[in-house]
Coordinates of C-alpha atoms in Angstrom, one line a residue:
M1 CA 19.3 3.8 -28.5
S2 CA 18.0 6.2 -25.8
K3 CA 19.5 6.2 -22.4
P4 CA 17.5 4.8 -19.4
I5 CA 15.4 7.5 -17.7
I6 CA 16.1 5.7 -14.4
S7 CA 19.2 3.7 -13.6
V8 CA 19.4 1.8 -10.3
R9 CA 22.9 0.5 -9.5
G10 CA 23.4 -1.8 -6.4
I11 CA 21.0 0.1 -4.1
S12 CA 20.9 -1.1 -0.5
K13 CA 19.2 0.5 2.4
Q14 CA 20.0 -0.3 6.0
Y15 CA 18.0 0.6 9.1
R16 CA 19.0 0.1 12.7
L17 CA 16.5 -1.4 15.0
G18 CA 15.9 -0.5 18.6
S19 CA 17.7 2.5 20.1
A20 CA 20.0 3.3 17.2
K21 CA 17.4 4.8 14.9
S22 CA 18.4 6.2 11.5
Q23 CA 18.2 9.9 10.8
D24 CA 17.3 10.4 7.2
T25 CA 16.6 14.2 7.3
L26 CA 18.4 17.2 8.8
R27 CA 15.6 17.6 11.3
D28 CA 16.0 14.0 12.5
Q29 CA 19.7 14.5 12.8
L30 CA 19.4 17.7 14.9
T31 CA 16.7 16.1 17.1
H32 CA 18.9 13.0 17.7
W33 CA 21.9 15.2 18.5
A34 CA 20.0 17.4 21.0
K35 CA 18.5 14.3 22.8
N36 CA 21.9 12.8 23.2
L37 CA 23.8 15.8 24.5
G38 CA 25.9 14.6 27.5
K39 CA 25.1 11.0 26.9
E40 CA 27.5 8.2 26.0
Q41 CA 27.0 6.8 22.6
A42 CA 24.8 3.7 22.8
D43 CA 26.0 0.5 21.3
A44 CA 24.9 -0.2 17.8
S45 CA 21.7 -2.3 17.8
E46 CA 20.6 -4.9 15.3
S47 CA 20.6 -3.8 11.7
F48 CA 18.0 -4.5 9.1
W49 CA 18.4 -4.3 5.3
A50 CA 15.2 -3.1 3.8
L51 CA 16.9 -3.2 0.3
R52 CA 19.8 -5.3 -0.8
D53 CA 21.7 -4.9 -4.0
V54 CA 18.8 -3.7 -6.2
C55 CA 19.7 -3.1 -9.9
F56 CA 17.5 -2.3 -12.9
D57 CA 17.0 0.2 -15.7
V58 CA 13.8 1.9 -16.8
K59 CA 13.3 3.1 -20.4
P60 CA 11.5 6.4 -21.2
G61 CA 7.7 5.7 -21.5
E62 CA 7.7 2.4 -19.6
V63 CA 5.0 1.5 -17.2
I64 CA 6.4 -0.7 -14.5
G65 CA 4.5 -2.4 -11.7
V66 CA 6.3 -3.2 -8.4
I67 CA 4.8 -6.1 -6.5
G68 CA 5.6 -8.2 -3.5
R69 CA 4.4 -9.1 0.0
N70 CA 4.3 -6.5 2.8
G71 CA 7.9 -5.9 3.9
A72 CA 9.3 -6.9 0.5
G73 CA 11.0 -3.4 0.2
K74 CA 8.6 -1.9 -2.4
S75 CA 7.8 1.3 -0.5
T76 CA 11.5 1.8 0.6
L77 CA 12.5 1.5 -3.0
L78 CA 10.1 4.2 -4.1
K79 CA 11.2 6.5 -1.2
V80 CA 14.8 6.1 -2.4
L81 CA 13.9 6.8 -6.0
S82 CA 11.9 9.8 -4.8
Q83 CA 14.9 11.0 -2.8
I84 CA 12.9 11.0 0.4
T85 CA 15.5 8.7 2.0
E86 CA 19.1 8.2 1.1
P87 CA 20.5 4.8 0.1
T88 CA 23.1 3.2 2.3
E89 CA 24.9 1.8 -0.7
G90 CA 24.6 2.2 -4.5
E91 CA 23.7 5.0 -6.9
I92 CA 20.6 6.2 -8.7
Y93 CA 20.5 8.2 -11.9
L94 CA 17.3 10.1 -12.8
R95 CA 17.1 11.8 -16.2
G96 CA 13.9 13.8 -15.8
R97 CA 11.6 15.4 -13.3
L98 CA 10.1 13.0 -10.8
A99 CA 6.8 13.4 -9.0
S100 CA 5.8 10.9 -6.3
L101 CA 2.6 10.0 -4.5
L102 CA 3.6 7.8 -1.5
E103 CA 2.2 7.9 2.0
V104 CA -0.8 10.0 2.9
G105 CA 0.6 13.0 4.8
T106 CA 3.7 13.4 2.6
G107 CA 4.3 15.9 -0.2
F108 CA 2.0 18.7 1.1
H109 CA 2.5 21.4 3.8
Q110 CA -0.2 20.8 6.3
E111 CA -0.7 24.4 7.2
L112 CA -1.1 25.6 3.6
T113 CA -4.4 25.4 1.6
G114 CA -5.0 23.1 -1.3
R115 CA -4.5 26.1 -3.7
E116 CA -1.2 27.0 -2.1
N117 CA 0.0 23.4 -2.2
I118 CA -0.7 23.0 -5.9
F119 CA 1.6 26.0 -6.6
L120 CA 4.2 24.8 -4.1
N121 CA 4.4 21.4 -5.7
G122 CA 4.8 23.0 -9.1
V123 CA 7.7 25.1 -8.0
I124 CA 9.4 21.9 -6.5
L125 CA 9.0 20.3 -9.9
G126 CA 10.8 23.3 -11.5
M127 CA 7.7 24.7 -13.2
T128 CA 6.9 28.4 -13.5
Q129 CA 3.7 29.8 -12.0
A130 CA 2.4 30.4 -15.5
E131 CA 2.8 26.7 -16.2
V132 CA 1.0 25.7 -13.0
R133 CA -1.9 28.1 -13.7
A134 CA -2.3 26.5 -17.1
K135 CA -3.0 23.2 -15.4
F136 CA -4.8 24.6 -12.3
D137 CA -8.4 24.2 -13.3
E138 CA -7.8 20.7 -14.6
I139 CA -6.2 19.6 -11.3
V140 CA -9.1 21.0 -9.2
E141 CA -11.7 19.4 -11.4
F142 CA -10.0 16.0 -11.3
A143 CA -9.5 16.1 -7.5
E144 CA -13.1 17.2 -6.8
V145 CA -12.1 19.5 -3.9
G146 CA -13.2 22.8 -5.3
K147 CA -15.3 23.8 -2.2
F148 CA -12.3 23.1 0.0
L149 CA -9.6 24.7 -2.2
D150 CA -8.8 27.5 0.3
T151 CA -9.0 25.2 3.4
P152 CA -5.7 24.0 5.0
V153 CA -5.0 20.5 3.9
K154 CA -4.6 19.4 7.5
R155 CA -8.4 19.5 7.7
Y156 CA -8.9 17.3 4.6
S157 CA -10.1 13.7 5.0
S158 CA -7.6 11.0 3.8
G159 CA -9.7 10.6 0.6
M160 CA -9.7 14.3 -0.2
Y161 CA -6.0 14.5 0.5
V162 CA -5.1 11.6 -1.8
R163 CA -7.4 12.9 -4.6
L164 CA -5.6 16.3 -4.6
A165 CA -2.2 14.8 -4.2
F166 CA -2.7 12.4 -7.2
A167 CA -4.2 15.2 -9.3
V168 CA -1.2 17.4 -8.7
A169 CA 1.4 14.6 -9.3
A170 CA -0.3 13.5 -12.5
H171 CA -1.3 16.8 -14.1
L172 CA 1.9 18.7 -13.5
E173 CA 3.5 16.4 -16.2
P174 CA 6.7 15.2 -14.7
E175 CA 8.8 12.9 -16.8
I176 CA 8.5 10.2 -14.1
L177 CA 5.4 9.5 -12.0
V178 CA 5.9 7.2 -8.9
V179 CA 2.7 6.0 -7.2
D180 CA 2.5 3.8 -4.1
E181 CA -0.5 1.8 -2.8
V182 CA -1.8 5.0 -1.3
L183 CA -4.6 5.0 -4.0
A184 CA -6.3 2.3 -1.9
V185 CA -7.6 5.1 0.3
G186 CA -9.9 6.3 -2.4
D187 CA -13.2 4.8 -3.4
A188 CA -13.6 2.4 -6.3
A189 CA -14.7 5.2 -8.7
F190 CA -11.7 7.3 -7.9
Q191 CA -9.3 4.4 -8.2
N192 CA -10.6 3.7 -11.7
K193 CA -10.2 7.4 -12.5
C194 CA -6.6 7.3 -11.3
L195 CA -5.8 4.2 -13.3
G196 CA -7.3 5.8 -16.4
K197 CA -5.1 8.9 -15.9
M198 CA -2.0 6.8 -15.4
Q199 CA -2.7 5.1 -18.7
D200 CA -3.2 8.4 -20.4
V201 CA 0.0 9.8 -18.9
A202 CA 2.0 6.8 -20.0
K203 CA 0.5 5.8 -23.4
N204 CA -0.6 9.2 -24.8
R205 CA 2.0 11.5 -23.3
G206 CA 5.0 9.2 -23.2
R207 CA 5.7 9.5 -19.5
T208 CA 7.3 6.9 -17.3
V209 CA 5.3 5.3 -14.5
L210 CA 6.3 3.2 -11.5
F211 CA 3.3 1.7 -9.7
V212 CA 3.1 -0.3 -6.5
S213 CA -0.1 -2.2 -5.9
H214 CA -1.5 -5.4 -4.4
N215 CA -4.3 -5.2 -7.0
M216 CA -3.0 -7.7 -9.6
A217 CA -5.9 -7.0 -12.0
A218 CA -4.9 -3.3 -12.1
V219 CA -1.2 -4.0 -12.4
Q220 CA -1.8 -6.5 -15.2
A221 CA -4.0 -4.0 -17.1
L222 CA -1.7 -1.1 -16.7
C223 CA 1.9 -2.4 -16.7
G224 CA 4.0 -3.8 -19.5
R225 CA 6.7 -5.0 -17.1
I226 CA 6.7 -6.0 -13.5
I227 CA 9.5 -6.1 -10.9
H228 CA 8.7 -8.7 -8.2
M229 CA 10.4 -8.0 -4.9
G230 CA 10.9 -10.1 -1.7
G231 CA 13.2 -9.7 1.3
G232 CA 14.6 -6.4 -0.1
R233 CA 15.8 -8.0 -3.3
V234 CA 14.5 -8.3 -6.9
L235 CA 13.1 -11.8 -7.2
G236 CA 12.0 -11.3 -10.8
D237 CA 11.8 -8.7 -13.5
G238 CA 10.0 -9.0 -16.8
N239 CA 6.7 -10.4 -18.3
P240 CA 3.7 -9.4 -16.2
D241 CA 2.0 -12.8 -16.4
A242 CA 5.1 -14.7 -15.3
Q243 CA 5.8 -12.3 -12.4
I244 CA 2.2 -12.2 -11.2
A245 CA 2.1 -16.0 -11.3
A246 CA 5.3 -16.2 -9.2
Y247 CA 3.9 -13.7 -6.7
L248 CA 0.5 -15.5 -6.4
G249 CA 2.4 -18.7 -5.7
E250 CA 4.5 -17.0 -3.0
I251 CA 1.5 -15.6 -1.1
K252 CA -0.1 -19.0 -0.9
K253 CA 2.7 -20.0 1.4
P254 CA 1.9 -19.4 5.1
R255 CA 3.8 -16.5 6.8
T256 CA 6.4 -17.6 9.3
D257 CA 6.5 -14.2 11.1
T258 CA 5.5 -14.5 14.8
A259 CA 4.5 -10.8 14.8
V260 CA 4.0 -8.6 11.8
P261 CA 4.6 -4.8 12.4
L262 CA 1.7 -2.6 11.4
G263 CA 3.5 0.7 11.5
K264 CA 5.8 1.9 14.3
I265 CA 3.6 1.1 17.3
V266 CA 1.1 -1.8 16.6
E267 CA 1.9 -5.3 15.5
C268 CA -0.3 -8.2 14.5
R269 CA 0.4 -11.2 16.8
Q270 CA -2.3 -13.5 15.5
L271 CA -4.8 -13.6 12.7
E272 CA -6.2 -17.1 12.1
F273 CA -9.3 -18.8 10.7
S274 CA -10.7 -22.1 11.8
P275 CA -11.2 -24.4 10.0
N276 CA -8.7 -23.5 7.3
P277 CA -9.3 -24.9 4.7
S278 CA -12.9 -24.1 5.2
V279 CA -16.1 -25.0 3.3
S280 CA -18.3 -22.5 1.4
G281 CA -21.6 -21.9 3.2
Q282 CA -20.3 -23.5 6.5
P283 CA -19.4 -21.8 9.8
L284 CA -16.0 -20.1 10.0
E285 CA -14.4 -18.8 13.2
F286 CA -11.6 -16.2 13.5
T287 CA -9.1 -15.0 16.1
L288 CA -7.3 -11.6 16.0
E289 CA -4.7 -10.3 18.5
L290 CA -2.8 -7.0 18.2
G291 CA -0.1 -5.8 20.5
A292 CA 1.4 -2.3 20.9
K293 CA 4.8 -0.9 22.0
Q294 CA 3.1 2.1 23.7
R295 CA -0.4 3.1 24.8
T296 CA -2.7 4.3 22.0
Q297 CA -6.3 4.2 21.0
L298 CA -7.6 1.8 18.4
I299 CA -10.3 3.8 16.6
D300 CA -11.2 1.5 13.6
C301 CA -10.4 -2.1 13.0
A302 CA -11.6 -4.5 10.2
I303 CA -10.5 -7.8 8.7
L304 CA -10.4 -7.6 4.9
I305 CA -10.6 -10.5 2.5
Y306 CA -9.1 -10.2 -1.0
S307 CA -9.1 -12.4 -4.1
V308 CA -5.7 -13.6 -5.3
Y309 CA -5.8 -10.8 -7.8
G310 CA -6.0 -8.2 -5.0
Q311 CA -9.7 -7.3 -5.3
R312 CA -11.3 -6.6 -1.9
V313 CA -14.3 -9.0 -1.7
A314 CA -15.4 -9.0 2.0
I315 CA -15.0 -7.2 5.3
L316 CA -15.5 -8.1 8.9
D317 CA -16.2 -4.9 10.8
L318 CA -14.7 -5.1 14.3
R319 CA -15.4 -1.6 15.5
K320 CA -16.8 -1.2 19.0
P321 CA -20.2 0.5 19.1
T322 CA -19.4 2.2 22.4
G323 CA -16.1 3.8 21.2
Q324 CA -12.4 3.2 21.0
F325 CA -10.2 0.4 22.2
P326 CA -7.3 1.2 24.5
I327 CA -4.2 -0.8 23.5
G328 CA -0.7 -0.9 25.0
P329 CA 2.2 -3.1 26.0
D330 CA 0.2 -4.7 28.9
A331 CA -3.2 -4.4 27.2
P332 CA -3.3 -6.3 23.9
F333 CA -6.4 -6.1 21.7
R334 CA -7.9 -9.6 21.2
C335 CA -11.2 -10.7 19.7
T336 CA -12.8 -13.9 18.4
G337 CA -15.8 -14.3 16.1
R338 CA -17.9 -16.7 14.2
I339 CA -19.4 -16.4 10.8
K340 CA -22.5 -18.6 10.6
H341 CA -22.5 -19.2 6.9
F342 CA -19.3 -18.2 5.0
P343 CA -20.6 -17.1 1.6
L344 CA -17.5 -17.0 -0.6
V345 CA -17.1 -19.7 -3.2
E346 CA -14.2 -22.1 -3.3
G347 CA -10.8 -20.7 -4.0
D348 CA -7.7 -19.1 -2.4
Y349 CA -8.1 -15.8 -0.6
R350 CA -5.7 -13.4 1.1
V351 CA -6.5 -11.8 4.4
G352 CA -5.5 -8.3 5.5
L353 CA -6.3 -5.8 8.2
F354 CA -7.4 -2.1 8.2
M355 CA -6.5 -0.3 11.4
N356 CA -6.8 3.3 12.4
C357 CA -5.1 4.5 15.6
S358 CA -4.9 8.0 17.0
E359 CA -1.4 8.4 15.4
Y360 CA -1.8 6.8 12.0
Y361 CA -3.7 4.2 10.0
S362 CA -2.5 1.0 8.3
D363 CA -3.9 -1.0 5.5
Y364 CA -2.2 -4.5 5.1
H365 CA -3.0 -7.2 2.7
D366 CA -0.9 -10.3 3.2
L367 CA -1.2 -11.2 6.9
A368 CA -2.9 -14.6 6.4
S369 CA -4.4 -16.8 3.7
L370 CA -7.7 -18.7 3.6
T371 CA -8.6 -21.6 1.4
V372 CA -12.3 -22.4 0.7
S373 CA -13.6 -25.6 -0.8
A374 CA -17.0 -26.3 -2.4
A375 CA -19.8 -27.7 -0.3
T376 CA -21.1 -31.0 -1.5
K377 CA -24.2 -32.8 -0.1
E378 CA -25.4 -36.2 -1.0
G379 CA -28.4 -36.1 -3.3
E380 CA -27.8 -32.5 -4.4
L381 CA -26.6 -31.1 -7.7
A382 CA -22.9 -30.4 -8.0
P383 CA -22.2 -26.6 -7.9
Y384 CA -21.4 -24.6 -11.0
A385 CA -17.7 -24.1 -11.6
A386 CA -16.2 -21.3 -9.4
H387 CA -15.3 -19.1 -12.4
F388 CA -18.9 -19.2 -13.5
R389 CA -20.4 -18.4 -10.1
G390 CA -18.5 -15.3 -9.2
L391 CA -17.3 -14.8 -5.7
V392 CA -20.4 -15.1 -3.4
E393 CA -23.0 -17.8 -3.4
L394 CA -26.4 -16.7 -2.0
E395 CA -28.7 -18.9 -0.1
C396 CA -32.4 -18.7 -1.0
D397 CA -35.7 -20.7 -0.6
V398 CA -37.1 -21.4 -4.1
K399 CA -40.7 -22.4 -4.9
F400 CA -41.5 -24.2 -8.1

């Protein structure tokens, strides 16, 4: 019996909230030391366990999905596996080269060109320049960035960046490929292209894949095993159908958070629909309020509606035609709106938020839930079953 390619033994990760910030890198530690020269040591602030006693093994060639609500610990787990951050407790054993595609903005040197970053990543993975050259044309073709190959990646759009980052990670043939939800940045065609490549890497080349996603349809199609996380712990590990069912049951429960952090600066204080449950084809009102710990500019903002399987089915564009929204501690962003005829058919939906600030962007999925029931009017035909009608019911005037 072969040894596990990944062994996770009692991994826990603790962060300190408030003034006592963690310093995961040497640069962070030096910056913290310089800022605190001559100052008395501050009292330890409240601690937060992002991971708690996580244990599992991964066999060579397995394709594992990692699912859970926002804040469940999925991304922290992948950062620990990728050795980006060090665990507070526990040990990890990796028996092979690991390539990871996590947050946009990590993994590449911003001042280097796309061409230079391809070779840099190959060296980091322990490959020779000859090995990288053998894969170079395939990487460039997959990423579709040939015209910008000699441009510094800091000038790439988020979509271009992710295309190149995924192409590099997948084509340099590490034994272990770790992919976070970052693929959501790409368009639908590129997402399908990436999923196809991950299937090829796993099934035809025998590589091991760990895949975090809120898209349950993609997870179910790609993964033979799922780890379901919540509150920093493993809630379930095994059959995809069983774990997805448990997760879908979990997200139907309303969140009890009073404010959900959207990155380091902005938090969602309120995202509500009224009425909820609502009725298909009837009016629906919404309220959104965001707060911020420091002043920034809200460039883009949109409410996103997803099916329970993670497919994005609708968007409410909240951008301001005249420009950006200033937001700060004393200047929250608040808006209300009314949809005259809500077109989605009956069912349970998840509500998320896309937000782009001057410092970063966030794409969150599980900030609220919405239940829609079928419209019934006396004297009219009963509607077709929801699974037969698709997701949207169109209104029309018919002449016979």
